[in-house]
PDB file of C-alpha atoms in Angstrom:
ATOM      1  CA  UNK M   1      -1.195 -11.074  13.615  1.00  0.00           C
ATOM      2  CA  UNK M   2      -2.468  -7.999  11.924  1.00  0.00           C
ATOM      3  CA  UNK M   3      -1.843  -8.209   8.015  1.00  0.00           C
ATOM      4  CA  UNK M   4      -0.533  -4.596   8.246  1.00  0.00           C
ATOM      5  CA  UNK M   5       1.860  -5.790  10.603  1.00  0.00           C
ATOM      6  CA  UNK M   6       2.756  -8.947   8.510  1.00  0.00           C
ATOM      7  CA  UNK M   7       3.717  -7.025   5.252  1.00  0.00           C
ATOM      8  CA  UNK M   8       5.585  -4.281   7.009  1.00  0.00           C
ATOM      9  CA  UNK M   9       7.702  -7.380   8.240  1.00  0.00           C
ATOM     10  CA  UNK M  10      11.120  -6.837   7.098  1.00  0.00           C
ATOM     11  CA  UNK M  11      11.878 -10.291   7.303  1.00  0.00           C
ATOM     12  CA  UNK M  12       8.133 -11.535   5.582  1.00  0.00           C
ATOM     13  CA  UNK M  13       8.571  -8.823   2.708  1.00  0.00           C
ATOM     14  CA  UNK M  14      11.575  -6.714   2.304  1.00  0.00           C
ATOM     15  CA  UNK M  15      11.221  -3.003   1.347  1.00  0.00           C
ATOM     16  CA  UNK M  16       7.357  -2.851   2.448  1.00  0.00           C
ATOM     17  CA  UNK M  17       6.778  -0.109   4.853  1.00  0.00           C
ATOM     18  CA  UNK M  18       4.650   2.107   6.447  1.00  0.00           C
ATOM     19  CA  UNK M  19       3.239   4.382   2.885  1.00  0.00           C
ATOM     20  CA  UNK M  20       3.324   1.011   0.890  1.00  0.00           C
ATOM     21  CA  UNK M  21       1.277  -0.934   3.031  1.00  0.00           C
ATOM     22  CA  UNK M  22      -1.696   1.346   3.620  1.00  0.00           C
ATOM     23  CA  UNK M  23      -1.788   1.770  -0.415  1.00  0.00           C
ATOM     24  CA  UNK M  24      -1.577  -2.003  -1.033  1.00  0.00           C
ATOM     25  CA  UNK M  25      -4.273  -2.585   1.434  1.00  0.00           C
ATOM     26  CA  UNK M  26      -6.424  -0.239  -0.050  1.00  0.00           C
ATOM     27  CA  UNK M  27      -5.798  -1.267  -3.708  1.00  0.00           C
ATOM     28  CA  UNK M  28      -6.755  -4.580  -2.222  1.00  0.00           C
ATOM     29  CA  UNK M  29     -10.197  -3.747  -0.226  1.00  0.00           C
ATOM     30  CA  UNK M  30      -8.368  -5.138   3.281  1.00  0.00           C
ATOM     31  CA  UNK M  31      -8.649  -3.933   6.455  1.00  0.00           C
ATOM     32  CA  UNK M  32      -5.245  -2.985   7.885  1.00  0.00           C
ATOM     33  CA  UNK M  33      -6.831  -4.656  11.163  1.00  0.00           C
ATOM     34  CA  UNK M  34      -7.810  -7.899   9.128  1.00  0.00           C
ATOM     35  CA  UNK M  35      -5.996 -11.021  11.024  1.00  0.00           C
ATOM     36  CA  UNK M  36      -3.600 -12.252   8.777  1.00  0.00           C
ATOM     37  CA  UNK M  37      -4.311 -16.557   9.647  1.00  0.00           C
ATOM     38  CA  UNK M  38      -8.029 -15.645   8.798  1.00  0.00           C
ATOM     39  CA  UNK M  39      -7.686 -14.343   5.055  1.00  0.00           C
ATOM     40  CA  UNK M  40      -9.586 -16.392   2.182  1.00  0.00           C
ATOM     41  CA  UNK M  41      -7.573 -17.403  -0.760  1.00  0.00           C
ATOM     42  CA  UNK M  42      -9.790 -14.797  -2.758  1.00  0.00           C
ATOM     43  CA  UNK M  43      -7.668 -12.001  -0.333  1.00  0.00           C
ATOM     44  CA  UNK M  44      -4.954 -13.556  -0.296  1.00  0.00           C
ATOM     45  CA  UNK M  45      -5.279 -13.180  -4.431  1.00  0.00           C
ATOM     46  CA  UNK M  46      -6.187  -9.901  -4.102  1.00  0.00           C
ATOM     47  CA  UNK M  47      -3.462  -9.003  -1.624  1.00  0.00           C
ATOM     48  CA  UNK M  48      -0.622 -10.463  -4.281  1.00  0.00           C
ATOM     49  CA  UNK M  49      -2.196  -8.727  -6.977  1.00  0.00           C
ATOM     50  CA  UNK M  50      -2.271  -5.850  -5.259  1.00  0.00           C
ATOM     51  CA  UNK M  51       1.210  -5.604  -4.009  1.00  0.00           C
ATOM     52  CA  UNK M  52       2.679  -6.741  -7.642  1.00  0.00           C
ATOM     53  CA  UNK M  53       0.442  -3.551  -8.720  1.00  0.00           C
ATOM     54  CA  UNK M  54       1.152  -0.960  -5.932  1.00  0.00           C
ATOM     55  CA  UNK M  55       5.686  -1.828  -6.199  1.00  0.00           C
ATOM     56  CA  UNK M  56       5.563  -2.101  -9.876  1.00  0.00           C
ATOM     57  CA  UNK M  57       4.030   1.201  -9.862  1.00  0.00           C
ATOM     58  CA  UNK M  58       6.537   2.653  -7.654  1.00  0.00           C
ATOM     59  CA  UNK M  59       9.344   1.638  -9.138  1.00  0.00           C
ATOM     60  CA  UNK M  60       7.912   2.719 -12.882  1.00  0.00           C
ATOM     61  CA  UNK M  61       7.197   6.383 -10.939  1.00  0.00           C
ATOM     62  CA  UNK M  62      10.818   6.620  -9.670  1.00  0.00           C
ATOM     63  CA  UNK M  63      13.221   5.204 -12.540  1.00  0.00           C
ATOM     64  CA  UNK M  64      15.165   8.084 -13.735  1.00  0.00           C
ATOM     65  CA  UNK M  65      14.314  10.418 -10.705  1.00  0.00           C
ATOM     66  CA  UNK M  66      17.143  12.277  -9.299  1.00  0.00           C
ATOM     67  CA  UNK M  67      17.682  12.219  -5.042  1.00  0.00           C
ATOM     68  CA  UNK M  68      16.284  15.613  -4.699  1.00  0.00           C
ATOM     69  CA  UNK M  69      12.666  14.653  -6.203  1.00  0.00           C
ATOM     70  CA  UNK M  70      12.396  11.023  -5.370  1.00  0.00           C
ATOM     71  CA  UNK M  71      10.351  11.570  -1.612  1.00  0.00           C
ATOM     72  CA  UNK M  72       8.142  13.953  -3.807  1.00  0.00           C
ATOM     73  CA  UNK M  73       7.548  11.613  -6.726  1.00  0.00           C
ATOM     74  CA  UNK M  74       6.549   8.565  -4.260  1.00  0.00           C
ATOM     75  CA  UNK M  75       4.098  10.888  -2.421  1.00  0.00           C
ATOM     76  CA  UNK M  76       2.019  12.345  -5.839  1.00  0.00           C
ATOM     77  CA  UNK M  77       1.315   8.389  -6.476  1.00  0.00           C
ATOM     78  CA  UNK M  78      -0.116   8.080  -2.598  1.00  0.00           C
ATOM     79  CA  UNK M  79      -3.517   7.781  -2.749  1.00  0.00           C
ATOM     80  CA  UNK M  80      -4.705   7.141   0.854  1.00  0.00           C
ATOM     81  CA  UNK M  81      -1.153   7.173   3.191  1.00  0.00           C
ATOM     82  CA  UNK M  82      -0.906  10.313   5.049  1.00  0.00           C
ATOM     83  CA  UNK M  83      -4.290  11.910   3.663  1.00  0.00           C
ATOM     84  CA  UNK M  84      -6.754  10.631   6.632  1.00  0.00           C
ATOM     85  CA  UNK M  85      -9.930  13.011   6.606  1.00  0.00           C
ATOM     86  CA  UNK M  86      -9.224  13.737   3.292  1.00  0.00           C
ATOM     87  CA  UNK M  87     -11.650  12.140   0.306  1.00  0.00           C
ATOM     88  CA  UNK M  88     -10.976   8.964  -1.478  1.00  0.00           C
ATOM     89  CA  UNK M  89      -9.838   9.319  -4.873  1.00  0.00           C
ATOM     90  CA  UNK M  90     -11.094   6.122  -5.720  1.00  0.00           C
ATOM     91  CA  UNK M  91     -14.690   6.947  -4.161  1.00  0.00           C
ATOM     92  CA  UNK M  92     -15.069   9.883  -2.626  1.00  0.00           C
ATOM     93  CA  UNK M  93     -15.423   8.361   0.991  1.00  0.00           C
ATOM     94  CA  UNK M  94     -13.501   9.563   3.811  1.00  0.00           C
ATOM     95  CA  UNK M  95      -9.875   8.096   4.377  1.00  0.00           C
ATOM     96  CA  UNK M  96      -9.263   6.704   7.595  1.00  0.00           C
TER      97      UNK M  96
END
């Protein structure tokens, strides 16, 4: 199947949703189309890395954040979920 589709598995990867996904993908250079059987061990690497990255960032963001600001704090670390036609932060090319 799709790799987005594999890591938004709750029962491959607990906790890894929609937001998550499309910012470990990008963090990792994959396509969220990319067919999950097909990816080399070099993506697979860079998948890993990138989810250890993208969750250990989010939980270092939300420690000590009340209810009331949490949804807030996750989105200011978002970099490409939710901001399609906006630019990259990364690179300045168009999210899609």
């Amino acid at each position: 199947g799709r790799i987005k589709t594999v890591i938004t598995d709750q029962k491959v990867i607990a906790g890894v949703g929609n937001a998550y996904s499309d910012e470990i993908l990008h963090v990792a250079k994959l396509s969220p189309f990319a067919t999950s059987n097909k990816l080399t061990d070099a993506q697979l690497a860079a998948l890993h890395d990138a989810m250890i990255s993208v969750l250990t960032d989010a939980v270092t963001r939300s420690v000590g954040q009340g209810a009331a600001t949490l949804k807030g704090e996750k989105r200011s670390g978002l970099r490409v979920h939710a901001r399609t036609g906006l630019p990259c932060p990364v690179c300045g090319d168009t999210v899609r």
